[in-house]
Structure formats: C-alpha cells, structure tokens
Amino acid sequence: MNKIVIAIDGYSGCGKSSTAKEVAKKLGFTYIDSGAMYRATALHFLNENLSPLRAEDVEKGLKGLQISFQLNPTTSQQETYLNGVNVENEIRTMRISERVSEVATVKVIRTALVAQQQQLGQKKGVVMDGRDIGSVVFPQAELKLFMTADVETRAQRRQFELLAKGEQASLEEIKLNLESRDEVDSNRTESPLLKVSDAIEIDTSSLTFSEQVEQIIDLVKKVTLN
Ligand code: CDP
C-alpha cells in the first residue's frame, strides 16, 4: 500500500477518532489525533490557571507546553502526554470538552499545533482526524473525508464512551456540548470546520463501525490504485 495522507474532518463525536484509528491499524499507517492536542492544551491552560483569551497567558502557556504521543504496550493504543505526564483519560472528560473549543479559536495556539501536526505527518502513511486537516494541515492530502452523523446518535455514542471510562453524563448535557462545540468550531475566524470541495462525505448515522471502516478502506484502495 502506497504511503498516503488521509485527512478526516467532521463534527464532534461522529466517530472520527475510532474510525481513523482502525483504518490506520488496517493499513499499517500512523494515527494522529489532532483533537487530543487541543484537549491537552486546554488541560494545560486549566492546570496553569491561564486564560486562552489573554495574549500574555497564551505566550506563557505555549512556552510551557509539550505534547507527545506514546504507544501503550499493553493495549497497543496511542496515548497522549502533556509535559511528560499521561493525560489520555483526563483530556476526554466533560470538563475538558467544555473548554477545548474556546482554546481552539486562538490563532497562535492553532499555528503552534498545526506546525507539530505537519511535522508528525511529513513522512506520510498517516491518518489524521480533526476539523481543519483537509483545509489547513494537509491541503494536499491524497484522500479527504468529511464525517457526519445526526446529533442524537453522536450523543449516545459519546455517553457510552464516557461510561466505559467511568464518567456519568446525561444525554442532554452531552448533546448540548456537541452542539455548542460544532457551533464554535464552524463559526470561528481561524480555520473553521468546513467540508472542503474535494472531501468525500460519509454519514455514519446508519452505518456500523465495521461498515464505515470498510468504506474508507475501499476509498483508499481506489486512490492508491490511480
Ligand atoms: O472527539 P471529539 O469529536 O469530541 O473532539 P476532538 O476531535 O477531540 O476535538 C476536540 C475539540 O478540539 C474540537 O471540538 C475543536 O474545538 C478542537 N479541534 C480543532 O479545532 N481542530 C482540530 N484539528 C481538532 C480539534
């Protein structure tokens, strides 16, 4: 299989990450979760009591920010580290989901994270998911996907994921968070979430997990055969 870049963008909680992870595994590609980087940044700002909306705080916050990914040998899953500390579980909590989209509106924060994402993907053979991957991070990606699903389905899936990690949140609370992040992410000035013209849309509302993975693998085969 040729090493290509697969960019997956879409709304909050529509299954981008889990799908991207499985596609990467099947292809022997590297998976990069750009959302985890924004989440780790939001956690860092919270931990340090810094406001993403104050220029001097942002400068200070970015100076002391180091994000990396490491493979957990037991689960074979990639985990997120913030300044050397494993924050994989903490960044997925509602506390961070409620803060992350504000952090992601800030231009200098995006510039710093995009530079790291581009560096991580420079050798190709990557699947990266986020909001601006096909538009800003890898505009030359060989395959661009835009994933959607109706908000009820997304909220149910997210509630299930949170419960599996021991966090209880009501469907209503989760739905409001997904809708509010979609709104902020789609309307911000810096790299808003949008479907670029060369992206293929996949609505996962009525697809099973393996169906959505297979659809993407078929698209990859088409792209790499051309
Ligand atoms: O997994 P989920 O769909 O809930 O979100 P995520 O991919 O972890 O992203 C969390 C938040 O980070 C998004 O709601 C965006 O505000 C921001 N984000 C972004 O602005 N650009 C990206 N490339 C990835 C995430």
mmCIF file of C-alpha atoms and ligand atoms in Angstrom:
data_model
loop_
_atom_site.group_PDB
_atom_site.id
_atom_site.type_symbol
_atom_site.label_atom_id
_atom_site.label_comp_id
_atom_site.label_asym_id
_atom_site.label_seq_id
_atom_site.Cartn_x
_atom_site.Cartn_y
_atom_site.Cartn_z
ATOM 1 C CA MET A 1 0.000 0.000 0.000
ATOM 2 C CA ASN A 2 1.398 3.411 -1.016
ATOM 3 C CA LYS A 3 2.006 5.756 1.869
ATOM 4 C CA ILE A 4 -0.583 8.490 1.549
ATOM 5 C CA VAL A 5 -2.103 11.087 3.849
ATOM 6 C CA ILE A 6 -5.714 10.522 4.865
ATOM 7 C CA ALA A 7 -7.404 13.608 6.321
ATOM 8 C CA ILE A 8 -10.626 13.056 8.265
ATOM 9 C CA ASP A 9 -12.628 16.079 9.369
ATOM 10 C CA GLY A 10 -16.105 16.384 10.794
ATOM 11 C CA TYR A 11 -18.405 17.280 13.632
ATOM 12 C CA SER A 12 -17.778 16.492 17.294
ATOM 13 C CA GLY A 13 -18.331 12.933 18.362
ATOM 14 C CA CYS A 14 -19.186 11.448 14.972
ATOM 15 C CA GLY A 15 -16.707 8.602 15.368
ATOM 16 C CA LYS A 16 -13.760 10.119 13.519
ATOM 17 C CA SER A 17 -11.147 9.059 16.034
ATOM 18 C CA SER A 18 -12.181 5.446 16.498
ATOM 19 C CA THR A 19 -12.650 5.018 12.745
ATOM 20 C CA ALA A 20 -9.346 6.717 11.918
ATOM 21 C CA LYS A 21 -7.553 4.540 14.477
ATOM 22 C CA GLU A 22 -8.917 1.319 12.957
ATOM 23 C CA VAL A 23 -8.219 2.433 9.384
ATOM 24 C CA ALA A 24 -4.627 3.257 10.370
ATOM 25 C CA LYS A 25 -4.239 -0.140 12.046
ATOM 26 C CA LYS A 26 -5.524 -1.996 8.980
ATOM 27 C CA LEU A 27 -3.215 -0.062 6.645
ATOM 28 C CA GLY A 28 -0.160 -0.092 8.913
ATOM 29 C CA PHE A 29 -0.294 3.727 8.967
ATOM 30 C CA THR A 30 0.269 6.091 11.885
ATOM 31 C CA TYR A 31 -2.815 7.560 13.508
ATOM 32 C CA ILE A 32 -2.623 11.136 14.781
ATOM 33 C CA ASP A 33 -5.418 12.531 16.919
ATOM 34 C CA SER A 34 -5.198 16.303 16.431
ATOM 35 C CA GLY A 35 -8.173 16.836 18.770
ATOM 36 C CA ALA A 36 -6.146 15.258 21.589
ATOM 37 C CA MET A 37 -3.591 18.041 21.104
ATOM 38 C CA TYR A 38 -6.225 20.765 21.502
ATOM 39 C CA ARG A 39 -7.625 18.890 24.506
ATOM 40 C CA ALA A 40 -4.160 18.598 26.116
ATOM 41 C CA THR A 41 -3.633 22.322 25.510
ATOM 42 C CA ALA A 42 -6.961 23.122 27.184
ATOM 43 C CA LEU A 43 -5.940 20.965 30.164
ATOM 44 C CA HIS A 44 -2.578 22.719 30.379
ATOM 45 C CA PHE A 45 -4.240 26.153 30.438
ATOM 46 C CA LEU A 46 -6.632 24.960 33.158
ATOM 47 C CA ASN A 47 -3.835 23.417 35.232
ATOM 48 C CA GLU A 48 -1.756 26.577 34.991
ATOM 49 C CA ASN A 49 -4.735 28.848 35.570
ATOM 50 C CA LEU A 50 -4.149 30.647 32.274
ATOM 51 C CA SER A 51 -6.782 32.224 30.058
ATOM 52 C CA PRO A 52 -6.596 31.336 26.347
ATOM 53 C CA LEU A 53 -8.114 34.754 25.664
ATOM 54 C CA ARG A 54 -5.258 36.784 27.239
ATOM 55 C CA ALA A 55 -2.240 37.277 24.991
ATOM 56 C CA GLU A 56 0.332 37.141 27.799
ATOM 57 C CA ASP A 57 -1.238 33.987 29.219
ATOM 58 C CA VAL A 58 -1.179 32.361 25.783
ATOM 59 C CA GLU A 59 2.505 33.190 25.343
ATOM 60 C CA LYS A 60 3.293 31.730 28.755
ATOM 61 C CA GLY A 61 1.078 28.709 28.136
ATOM 62 C CA LEU A 62 2.682 27.860 24.800
ATOM 63 C CA LYS A 63 6.200 28.185 26.222
ATOM 64 C CA GLY A 64 5.498 25.535 28.813
ATOM 65 C CA LEU A 65 3.562 23.189 26.518
ATOM 66 C CA GLN A 66 4.931 19.914 25.268
ATOM 67 C CA ILE A 67 2.564 17.354 23.772
ATOM 68 C CA SER A 68 3.582 13.896 22.632
ATOM 69 C CA PHE A 69 2.038 10.519 21.838
ATOM 70 C CA GLN A 70 3.298 7.186 23.116
ATOM 71 C CA LEU A 71 2.162 3.666 22.433
ATOM 72 C CA ASN A 72 0.844 1.792 25.451
ATOM 73 C CA PRO A 73 2.429 -1.671 25.029
ATOM 74 C CA THR A 74 -0.397 -3.402 26.935
ATOM 75 C CA THR A 75 -3.317 -2.012 24.944
ATOM 76 C CA SER A 76 -1.379 -1.158 21.747
ATOM 77 C CA GLN A 77 -3.193 2.179 21.854
ATOM 78 C CA GLN A 78 -1.538 5.532 21.377
ATOM 79 C CA GLU A 79 -1.817 7.743 24.450
ATOM 80 C CA THR A 80 -1.436 11.491 24.896
ATOM 81 C CA TYR A 81 1.240 13.000 27.139
ATOM 82 C CA LEU A 82 1.321 16.576 28.391
ATOM 83 C CA ASN A 83 4.754 17.682 29.599
ATOM 84 C CA GLY A 84 5.692 14.037 30.140
ATOM 85 C CA VAL A 85 2.528 13.085 32.038
ATOM 86 C CA ASN A 86 -0.029 10.653 30.625
ATOM 87 C CA VAL A 87 -3.258 12.664 30.282
ATOM 88 C CA GLU A 88 -5.125 10.294 27.950
ATOM 89 C CA ASN A 89 -8.117 9.809 30.267
ATOM 90 C CA GLU A 90 -8.246 13.296 31.702
ATOM 91 C CA ILE A 91 -8.456 15.033 28.320
ATOM 92 C CA ARG A 92 -11.580 13.027 27.383
ATOM 93 C CA THR A 93 -13.646 14.231 30.357
ATOM 94 C CA MET A 94 -16.590 16.632 30.026
ATOM 95 C CA ARG A 95 -14.548 19.206 31.987
ATOM 96 C CA ILE A 96 -12.157 19.444 29.051
ATOM 97 C CA SER A 97 -14.861 19.071 26.378
ATOM 98 C CA GLU A 98 -16.447 22.169 27.864
ATOM 99 C CA ARG A 99 -13.256 24.251 27.497
ATOM 100 C CA VAL A 100 -11.496 22.937 24.427
ATOM 101 C CA SER A 101 -13.326 24.792 21.658
ATOM 102 C CA GLU A 102 -12.518 28.169 23.173
ATOM 103 C CA VAL A 103 -8.822 27.271 23.264
ATOM 104 C CA ALA A 104 -9.084 26.123 19.628
ATOM 105 C CA THR A 105 -10.257 29.561 18.463
ATOM 106 C CA VAL A 106 -6.901 31.175 19.283
ATOM 107 C CA LYS A 107 -4.713 31.767 16.241
ATOM 108 C CA VAL A 108 -1.259 31.408 17.854
ATOM 109 C CA ILE A 109 -2.296 28.209 19.598
ATOM 110 C CA ARG A 110 -3.515 26.775 16.280
ATOM 111 C CA THR A 111 -0.329 27.846 14.497
ATOM 112 C CA ALA A 112 1.819 26.025 17.079
ATOM 113 C CA LEU A 113 -0.265 22.832 16.991
ATOM 114 C CA VAL A 114 -0.605 22.779 13.201
ATOM 115 C CA ALA A 115 3.203 23.031 12.866
ATOM 116 C CA GLN A 116 3.598 19.982 15.113
ATOM 117 C CA GLN A 117 0.866 18.091 13.217
ATOM 118 C CA GLN A 118 2.536 18.798 9.866
ATOM 119 C CA GLN A 119 5.823 17.606 11.247
ATOM 120 C CA LEU A 120 4.254 14.396 12.570
ATOM 121 C CA GLY A 121 2.745 13.724 9.147
ATOM 122 C CA GLN A 122 5.663 14.646 6.927
ATOM 123 C CA LYS A 123 6.687 11.041 6.251
ATOM 124 C CA LYS A 124 3.157 10.264 5.015
ATOM 125 C CA GLY A 125 1.459 6.946 5.811
ATOM 126 C CA VAL A 126 -0.759 8.828 8.272
ATOM 127 C CA VAL A 127 -4.398 9.088 9.145
ATOM 128 C CA MET A 128 -5.134 12.339 10.966
ATOM 129 C CA ASP A 129 -8.517 13.454 12.219
ATOM 130 C CA GLY A 130 -9.740 16.858 13.315
ATOM 131 C CA ARG A 131 -11.533 19.915 11.979
ATOM 132 C CA ASP A 132 -9.007 21.571 9.644
ATOM 133 C CA ILE A 133 -6.914 18.661 8.423
ATOM 134 C CA GLY A 134 -8.065 18.706 4.798
ATOM 135 C CA SER A 135 -8.259 22.509 4.678
ATOM 136 C CA VAL A 136 -5.167 23.704 6.574
ATOM 137 C CA VAL A 137 -2.921 20.967 7.965
ATOM 138 C CA PHE A 138 -2.723 18.765 4.845
ATOM 139 C CA PRO A 139 -4.421 20.561 1.946
ATOM 140 C CA GLN A 140 -2.508 18.174 -0.387
ATOM 141 C CA ALA A 141 -3.817 15.013 1.342
ATOM 142 C CA GLU A 142 -4.473 12.253 -1.193
ATOM 143 C CA LEU A 143 -7.768 11.330 0.492
ATOM 144 C CA LYS A 144 -10.026 13.758 2.337
ATOM 145 C CA LEU A 145 -13.107 12.634 4.209
ATOM 146 C CA PHE A 146 -15.823 14.592 5.948
ATOM 147 C CA MET A 147 -17.697 12.531 8.529
ATOM 148 C CA THR A 148 -21.142 13.379 9.837
ATOM 149 C CA ALA A 149 -23.827 11.723 11.953
ATOM 150 C CA ASP A 150 -27.037 13.011 13.492
ATOM 151 C CA VAL A 151 -26.593 14.587 16.901
ATOM 152 C CA GLU A 152 -28.732 12.003 18.773
ATOM 153 C CA THR A 153 -26.537 9.178 17.518
ATOM 154 C CA ARG A 154 -23.392 11.120 18.350
ATOM 155 C CA ALA A 155 -24.580 11.882 21.888
ATOM 156 C CA GLN A 156 -25.454 8.239 22.531
ATOM 157 C CA ARG A 157 -22.075 7.041 21.286
ATOM 158 C CA ARG A 158 -20.257 9.639 23.406
ATOM 159 C CA GLN A 159 -22.283 8.721 26.512
ATOM 160 C CA PHE A 160 -21.275 5.098 26.018
ATOM 161 C CA GLU A 161 -17.584 6.051 25.661
ATOM 162 C CA LEU A 162 -17.696 8.209 28.794
ATOM 163 C CA LEU A 163 -19.446 5.485 30.803
ATOM 164 C CA ALA A 164 -16.797 2.978 29.749
ATOM 165 C CA LYS A 165 -14.260 5.346 31.321
ATOM 166 C CA GLY A 166 -16.332 5.737 34.491
ATOM 167 C CA GLU A 167 -17.848 9.165 33.791
ATOM 168 C CA GLN A 168 -21.597 9.639 34.002
ATOM 169 C CA ALA A 169 -23.116 12.463 31.968
ATOM 170 C CA SER A 170 -26.697 12.904 30.817
ATOM 171 C CA LEU A 171 -27.585 12.628 27.138
ATOM 172 C CA GLU A 172 -28.877 16.198 27.262
ATOM 173 C CA GLU A 173 -25.607 17.547 28.694
ATOM 174 C CA ILE A 174 -23.569 15.679 26.089
ATOM 175 C CA LYS A 175 -25.841 16.785 23.251
ATOM 176 C CA LEU A 176 -25.581 20.428 24.330
ATOM 177 C CA ASN A 177 -21.796 20.160 24.455
ATOM 178 C CA LEU A 178 -21.578 18.586 20.984
ATOM 179 C CA GLU A 179 -23.888 21.236 19.526
ATOM 180 C CA SER A 180 -22.069 24.086 21.188
ATOM 181 C CA ARG A 181 -18.652 22.818 20.010
ATOM 182 C CA ASP A 182 -19.996 22.381 16.448
ATOM 183 C CA GLU A 183 -21.242 25.956 16.566
ATOM 184 C CA VAL A 184 -17.970 27.434 17.855
ATOM 185 C CA ASP A 185 -15.821 25.212 15.596
ATOM 186 C CA SER A 186 -17.845 26.083 12.474
ATOM 187 C CA ASN A 187 -18.074 29.818 13.075
ATOM 188 C CA ARG A 188 -14.626 30.757 14.368
ATOM 189 C CA THR A 189 -12.444 33.007 12.213
ATOM 190 C CA GLU A 190 -9.371 30.774 12.376
ATOM 191 C CA SER A 191 -9.590 27.581 10.320
ATOM 192 C CA PRO A 192 -13.289 26.922 10.850
ATOM 193 C CA LEU A 193 -14.667 23.420 10.443
ATOM 194 C CA LEU A 194 -15.896 23.087 6.873
ATOM 195 C CA LYS A 195 -16.259 20.469 4.194
ATOM 196 C CA VAL A 196 -13.658 21.254 1.559
ATOM 197 C CA SER A 197 -14.774 20.756 -2.036
ATOM 198 C CA ASP A 198 -12.549 17.718 -2.609
ATOM 199 C CA ALA A 199 -13.666 15.874 0.545
ATOM 200 C CA ILE A 200 -15.911 12.820 0.346
ATOM 201 C CA GLU A 201 -18.774 12.927 2.838
ATOM 202 C CA ILE A 202 -19.569 9.863 4.922
ATOM 203 C CA ASP A 203 -22.712 9.934 7.053
ATOM 204 C CA THR A 204 -22.205 7.321 9.753
ATOM 205 C CA SER A 205 -25.677 7.609 11.362
ATOM 206 C CA SER A 206 -26.844 4.288 9.992
ATOM 207 C CA LEU A 207 -23.513 2.583 9.433
ATOM 208 C CA THR A 208 -21.957 0.067 11.759
ATOM 209 C CA PHE A 209 -18.387 0.669 12.854
ATOM 210 C CA SER A 210 -17.008 -2.002 10.535
ATOM 211 C CA GLU A 211 -19.071 -0.675 7.620
ATOM 212 C CA GLN A 212 -17.607 2.794 7.994
ATOM 213 C CA VAL A 213 -14.078 1.404 8.274
ATOM 214 C CA GLU A 214 -14.611 -0.760 5.160
ATOM 215 C CA GLN A 215 -15.984 2.196 3.183
ATOM 216 C CA ILE A 216 -12.826 4.149 3.910
ATOM 217 C CA ILE A 217 -10.528 1.221 3.108
ATOM 218 C CA ASP A 218 -12.298 0.870 -0.270
ATOM 219 C CA LEU A 219 -11.733 4.578 -0.946
ATOM 220 C CA VAL A 220 -8.051 4.230 -0.013
ATOM 221 C CA LYS A 221 -7.711 1.321 -2.460
ATOM 222 C CA LYS A 222 -9.251 3.423 -5.231
ATOM 223 C CA VAL A 223 -6.938 6.353 -4.504
ATOM 224 C CA THR A 224 -3.771 4.271 -4.296
ATOM 225 C CA LEU A 225 -4.589 2.327 -7.484
ATOM 226 C CA ASN A 226 -4.871 5.515 -9.514
HETATM 227 O O1 CDP B 1 -13.601 13.558 19.747
HETATM 228 P P1 CDP B 1 -14.426 14.783 19.565
HETATM 229 O O2 CDP B 1 -15.143 14.765 18.265
HETATM 230 O O3 CDP B 1 -15.295 15.097 20.731
HETATM 231 O O4 CDP B 1 -13.464 16.048 19.502
HETATM 232 P P2 CDP B 1 -11.913 16.126 19.279
HETATM 233 O O5 CDP B 1 -11.545 15.642 17.899
HETATM 234 O O6 CDP B 1 -11.214 15.516 20.438
HETATM 235 O O7 CDP B 1 -11.670 17.715 19.277
HETATM 236 C C1 CDP B 1 -11.932 18.495 20.418
HETATM 237 C C2 CDP B 1 -12.019 19.946 20.011
HETATM 238 O O8 CDP B 1 -10.746 20.380 19.555
HETATM 239 C C3 CDP B 1 -12.964 20.279 18.862
HETATM 240 O O9 CDP B 1 -14.302 20.491 19.296
HETATM 241 C C4 CDP B 1 -12.341 21.557 18.309
HETATM 242 O O10 CDP B 1 -12.729 22.684 19.067
HETATM 243 C C5 CDP B 1 -10.870 21.330 18.520
HETATM 244 N N1 CDP B 1 -10.163 20.861 17.327
HETATM 245 C C6 CDP B 1 -9.823 21.784 16.362
HETATM 246 O O11 CDP B 1 -10.176 22.952 16.458
HETATM 247 N N2 CDP B 1 -9.072 21.404 15.288
HETATM 248 C C7 CDP B 1 -8.683 20.139 15.141
HETATM 249 N N3 CDP B 1 -7.922 19.797 14.101
HETATM 250 C C8 CDP B 1 -9.049 19.172 16.093
HETATM 251 C C9 CDP B 1 -9.813 19.560 17.173
#
